[in-house]
Coordinates of N, CA and C in Angstrom, one line a residue:
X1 N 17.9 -31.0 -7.3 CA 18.2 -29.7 -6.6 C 18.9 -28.7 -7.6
X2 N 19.8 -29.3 -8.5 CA 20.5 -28.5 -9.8 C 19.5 -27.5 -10.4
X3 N 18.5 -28.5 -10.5 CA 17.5 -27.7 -11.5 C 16.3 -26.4 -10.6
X4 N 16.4 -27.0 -9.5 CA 15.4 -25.9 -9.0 C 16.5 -24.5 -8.9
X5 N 17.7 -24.7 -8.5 CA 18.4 -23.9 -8.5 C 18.3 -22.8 -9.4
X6 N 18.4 -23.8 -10.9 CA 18.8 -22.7 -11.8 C 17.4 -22.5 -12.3
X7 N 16.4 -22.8 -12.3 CA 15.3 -22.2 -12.4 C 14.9 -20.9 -11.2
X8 N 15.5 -21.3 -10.0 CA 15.2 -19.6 -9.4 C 16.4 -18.5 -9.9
X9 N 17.2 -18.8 -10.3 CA 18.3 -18.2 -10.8 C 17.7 -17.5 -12.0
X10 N 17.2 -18.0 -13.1 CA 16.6 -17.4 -14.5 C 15.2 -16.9 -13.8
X11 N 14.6 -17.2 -13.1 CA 13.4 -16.5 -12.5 C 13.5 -15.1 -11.4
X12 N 14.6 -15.7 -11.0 CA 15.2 -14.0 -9.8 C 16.9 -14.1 -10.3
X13 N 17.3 -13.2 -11.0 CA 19.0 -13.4 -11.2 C 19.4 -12.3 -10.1
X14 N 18.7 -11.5 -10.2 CA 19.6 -10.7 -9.4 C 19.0 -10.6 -8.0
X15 N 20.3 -10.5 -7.0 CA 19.9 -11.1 -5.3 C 20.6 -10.2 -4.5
X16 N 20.7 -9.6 -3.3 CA 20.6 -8.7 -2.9 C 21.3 -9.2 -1.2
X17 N 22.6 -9.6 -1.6 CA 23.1 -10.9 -0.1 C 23.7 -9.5 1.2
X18 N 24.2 -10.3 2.3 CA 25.1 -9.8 3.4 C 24.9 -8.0 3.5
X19 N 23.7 -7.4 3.5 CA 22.8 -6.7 4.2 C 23.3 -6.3 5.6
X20 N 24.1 -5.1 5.7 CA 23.8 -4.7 7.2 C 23.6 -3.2 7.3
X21 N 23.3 -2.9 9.1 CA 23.5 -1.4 9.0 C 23.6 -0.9 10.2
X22 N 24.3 0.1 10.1 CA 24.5 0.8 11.5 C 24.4 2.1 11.6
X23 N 24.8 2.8 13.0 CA 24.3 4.2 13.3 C 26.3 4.6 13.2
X24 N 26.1 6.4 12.5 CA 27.7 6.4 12.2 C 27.6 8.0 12.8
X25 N 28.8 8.7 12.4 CA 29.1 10.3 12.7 C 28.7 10.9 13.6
X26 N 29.3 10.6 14.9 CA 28.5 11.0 15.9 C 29.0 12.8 16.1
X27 N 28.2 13.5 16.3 CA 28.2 15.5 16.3 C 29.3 15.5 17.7
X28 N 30.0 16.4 17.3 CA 31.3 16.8 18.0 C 30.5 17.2 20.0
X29 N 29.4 18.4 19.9 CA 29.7 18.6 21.1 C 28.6 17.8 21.6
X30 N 27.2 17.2 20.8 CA 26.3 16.5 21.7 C 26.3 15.3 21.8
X31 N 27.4 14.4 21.1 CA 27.6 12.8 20.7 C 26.7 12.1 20.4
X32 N 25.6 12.7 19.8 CA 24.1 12.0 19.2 C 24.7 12.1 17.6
X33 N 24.3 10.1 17.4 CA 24.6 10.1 16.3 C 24.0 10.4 15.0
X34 N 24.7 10.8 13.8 CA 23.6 11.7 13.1 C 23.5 11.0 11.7
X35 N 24.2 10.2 11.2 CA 23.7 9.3 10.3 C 23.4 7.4 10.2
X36 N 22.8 7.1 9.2 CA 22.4 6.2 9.4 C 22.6 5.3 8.0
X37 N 23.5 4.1 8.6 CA 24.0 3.3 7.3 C 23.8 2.5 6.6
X38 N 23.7 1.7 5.6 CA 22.9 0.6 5.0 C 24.2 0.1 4.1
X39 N 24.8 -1.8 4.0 CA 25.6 -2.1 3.2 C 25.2 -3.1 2.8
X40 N 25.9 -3.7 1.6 CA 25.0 -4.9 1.3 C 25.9 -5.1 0.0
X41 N 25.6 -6.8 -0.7 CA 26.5 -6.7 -2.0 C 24.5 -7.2 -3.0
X42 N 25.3 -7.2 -4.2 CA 24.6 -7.3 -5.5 C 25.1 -8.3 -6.2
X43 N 24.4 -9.5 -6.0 CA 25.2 -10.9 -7.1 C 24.2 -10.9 -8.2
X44 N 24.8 -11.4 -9.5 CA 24.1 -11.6 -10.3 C 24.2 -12.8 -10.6
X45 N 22.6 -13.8 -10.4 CA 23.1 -15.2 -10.5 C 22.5 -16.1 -11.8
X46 N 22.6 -15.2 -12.6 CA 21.9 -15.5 -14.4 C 23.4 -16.0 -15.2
X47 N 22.9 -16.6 -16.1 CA 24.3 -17.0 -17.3 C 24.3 -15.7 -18.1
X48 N 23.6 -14.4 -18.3 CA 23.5 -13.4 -19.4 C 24.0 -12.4 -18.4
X49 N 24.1 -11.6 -19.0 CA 24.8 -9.9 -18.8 C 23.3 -9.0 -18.7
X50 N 23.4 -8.1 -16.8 CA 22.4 -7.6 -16.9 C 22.6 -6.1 -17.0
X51 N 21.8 -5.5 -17.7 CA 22.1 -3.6 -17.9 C 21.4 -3.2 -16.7
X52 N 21.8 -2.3 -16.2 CA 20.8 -1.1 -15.8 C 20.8 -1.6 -14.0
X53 N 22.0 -2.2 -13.8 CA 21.0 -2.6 -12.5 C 21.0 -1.3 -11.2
X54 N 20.2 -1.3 -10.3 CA 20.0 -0.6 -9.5 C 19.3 -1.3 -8.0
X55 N 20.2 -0.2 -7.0 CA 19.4 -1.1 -5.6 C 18.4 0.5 -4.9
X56 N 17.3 -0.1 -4.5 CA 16.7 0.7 -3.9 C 16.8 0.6 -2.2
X57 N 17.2 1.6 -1.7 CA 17.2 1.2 -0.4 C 16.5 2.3 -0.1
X58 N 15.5 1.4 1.3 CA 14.4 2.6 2.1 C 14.6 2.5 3.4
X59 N 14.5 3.5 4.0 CA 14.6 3.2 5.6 C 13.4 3.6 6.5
X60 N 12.7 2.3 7.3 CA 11.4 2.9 7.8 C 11.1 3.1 9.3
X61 N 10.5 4.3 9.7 CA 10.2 4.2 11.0 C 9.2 3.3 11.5
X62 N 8.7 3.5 12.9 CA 7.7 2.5 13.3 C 6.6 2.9 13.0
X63 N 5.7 2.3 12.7 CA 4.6 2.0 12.0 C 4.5 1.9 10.3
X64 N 5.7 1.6 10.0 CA 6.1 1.8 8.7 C 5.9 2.8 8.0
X65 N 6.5 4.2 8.3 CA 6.8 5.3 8.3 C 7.9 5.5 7.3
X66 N 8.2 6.2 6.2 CA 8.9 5.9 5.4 C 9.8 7.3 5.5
X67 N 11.0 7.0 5.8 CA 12.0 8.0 6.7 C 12.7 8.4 5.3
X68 N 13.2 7.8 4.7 CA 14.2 8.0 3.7 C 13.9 7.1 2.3
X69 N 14.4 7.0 1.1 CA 14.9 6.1 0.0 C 15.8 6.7 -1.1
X70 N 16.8 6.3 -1.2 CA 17.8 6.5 -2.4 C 18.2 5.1 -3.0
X71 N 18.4 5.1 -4.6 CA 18.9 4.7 -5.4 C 20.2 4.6 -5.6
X72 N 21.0 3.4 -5.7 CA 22.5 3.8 -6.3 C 22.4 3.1 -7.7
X73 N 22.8 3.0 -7.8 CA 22.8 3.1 -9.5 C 24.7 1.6 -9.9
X74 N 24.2 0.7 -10.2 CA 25.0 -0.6 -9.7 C 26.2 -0.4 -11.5
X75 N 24.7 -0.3 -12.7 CA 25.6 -0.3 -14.0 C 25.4 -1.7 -14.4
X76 N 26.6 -2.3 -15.3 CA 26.2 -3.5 -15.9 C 26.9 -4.6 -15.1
X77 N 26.7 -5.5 -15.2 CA 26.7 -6.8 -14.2 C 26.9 -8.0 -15.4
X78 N 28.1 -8.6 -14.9 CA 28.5 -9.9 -15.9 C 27.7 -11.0 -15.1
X79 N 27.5 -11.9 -15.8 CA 27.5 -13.0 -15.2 C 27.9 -14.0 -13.5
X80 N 27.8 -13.8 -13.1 CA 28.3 -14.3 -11.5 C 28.9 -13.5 -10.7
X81 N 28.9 -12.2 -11.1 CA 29.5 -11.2 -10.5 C 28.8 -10.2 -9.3
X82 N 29.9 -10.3 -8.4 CA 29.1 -9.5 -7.0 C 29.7 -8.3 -7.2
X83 N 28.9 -7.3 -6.9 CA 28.8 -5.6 -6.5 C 28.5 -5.0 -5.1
X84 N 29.6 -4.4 -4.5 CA 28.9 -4.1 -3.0 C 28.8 -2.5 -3.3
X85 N 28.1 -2.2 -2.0 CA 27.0 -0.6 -2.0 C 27.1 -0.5 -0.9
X86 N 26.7 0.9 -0.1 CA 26.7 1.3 0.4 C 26.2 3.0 0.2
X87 N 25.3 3.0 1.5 CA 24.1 4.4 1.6 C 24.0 4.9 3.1
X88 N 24.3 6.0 2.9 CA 24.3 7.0 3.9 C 22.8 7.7 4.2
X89 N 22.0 7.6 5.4 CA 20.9 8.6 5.0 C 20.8 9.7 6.8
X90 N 20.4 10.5 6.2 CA 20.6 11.7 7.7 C 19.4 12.4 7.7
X91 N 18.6 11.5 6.7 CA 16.4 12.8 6.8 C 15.6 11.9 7.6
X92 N 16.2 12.2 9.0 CA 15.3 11.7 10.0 C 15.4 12.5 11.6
X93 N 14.2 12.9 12.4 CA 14.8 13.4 13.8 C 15.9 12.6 14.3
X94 N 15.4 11.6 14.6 CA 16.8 11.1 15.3 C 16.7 9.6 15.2
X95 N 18.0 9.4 15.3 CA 18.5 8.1 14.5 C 17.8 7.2 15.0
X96 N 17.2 6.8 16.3 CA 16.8 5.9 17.3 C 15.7 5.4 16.9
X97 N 15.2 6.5 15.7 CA 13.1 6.3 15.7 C 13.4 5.5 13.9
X98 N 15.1 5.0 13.5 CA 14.8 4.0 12.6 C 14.7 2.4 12.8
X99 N 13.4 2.2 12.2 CA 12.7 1.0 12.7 C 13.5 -0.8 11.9
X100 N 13.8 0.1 10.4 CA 14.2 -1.1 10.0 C 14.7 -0.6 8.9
X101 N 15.4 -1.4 7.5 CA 15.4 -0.9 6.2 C 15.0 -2.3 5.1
X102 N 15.0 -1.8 3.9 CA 14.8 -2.4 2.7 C 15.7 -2.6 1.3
X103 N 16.2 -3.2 0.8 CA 16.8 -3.2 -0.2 C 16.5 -4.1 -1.3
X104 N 15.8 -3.3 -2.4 CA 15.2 -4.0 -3.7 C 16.2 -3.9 -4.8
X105 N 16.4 -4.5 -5.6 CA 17.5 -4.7 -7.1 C 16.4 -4.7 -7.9
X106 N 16.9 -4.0 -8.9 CA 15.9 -3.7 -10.4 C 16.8 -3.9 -11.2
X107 N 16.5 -4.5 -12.6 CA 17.9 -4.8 -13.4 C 16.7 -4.3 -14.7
X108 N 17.7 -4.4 -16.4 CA 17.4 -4.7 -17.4 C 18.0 -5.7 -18.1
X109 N 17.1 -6.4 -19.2 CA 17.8 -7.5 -20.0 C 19.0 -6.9 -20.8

C-alpha cells in the first residue's frame, strides 16, 4: 500500500482537497444573491519543490454551459505543503442557473 501510494503521489503530486461552494452578497433592495463562491486547498504530495502552480476554477451551467473560469495563480509549493484559494465569480444571470464547478491544478517541475 506504501508503494502505490507514493507512486500516485510522483504520478499526480499535486491534489486539489476540501472543495466547496456557496451563493454570497445578497443586493440591498432585491435580496437576490449576486455572487458565487468556490474554496478549496492545494496539497503538494511530491518529495520536490513545484514552480508555477496554478488552480483553474470553472463554473458550469446545465447542459454544461460554461458560465465563468478564472485562474489564481498558487506560486511555489514545498514539499507537503497545503495552499488554500478562494474565487469569487458574478458573470452569470442568476445565481440559481449554476449547475456545478471544476477545479484543475497545473504545476511546473
Amino acid at each position: 500500500p506504501a508503494e502505490i501510494q507514493r507512486r500516485q503521489a510522483e504520478a499526480q503530486p499535486l491534489v486539489v482537497i476540501n472543495t466547496a461552494s456557496f451563493q454570497s452578497g445578497r443586493d440591498l433592495l432585491t435580496r437576490e444573491t449576486r455572487f458565487y463562491a468556490v474554496t478549496g486547498q492545494v496539497v503538494n504530495r511530491d518529495d520536490s519543490v513545484l514552480y508555477g502552480v496554478q488552480v483553474t476554477v470553472t463554473i458550469y451551467g446545465f447542459g454544461n454551459v460554461v458560465y465563468d473560469t478564472t485562474t489564481v495563480n498558487i506560486g511555489r509549493m514545498n514539499p507537503s505543503e497545503i495552499r488554500a484559494f478562494s474565487v469569487r465569480f458574478s458573470n452569470f444571470e442568476n445565481v440559481e442557473n449554476v449547475n456545478r464547478y471544476e477545479c484543475v491544478a497545473t504545476f511546473q517541475r
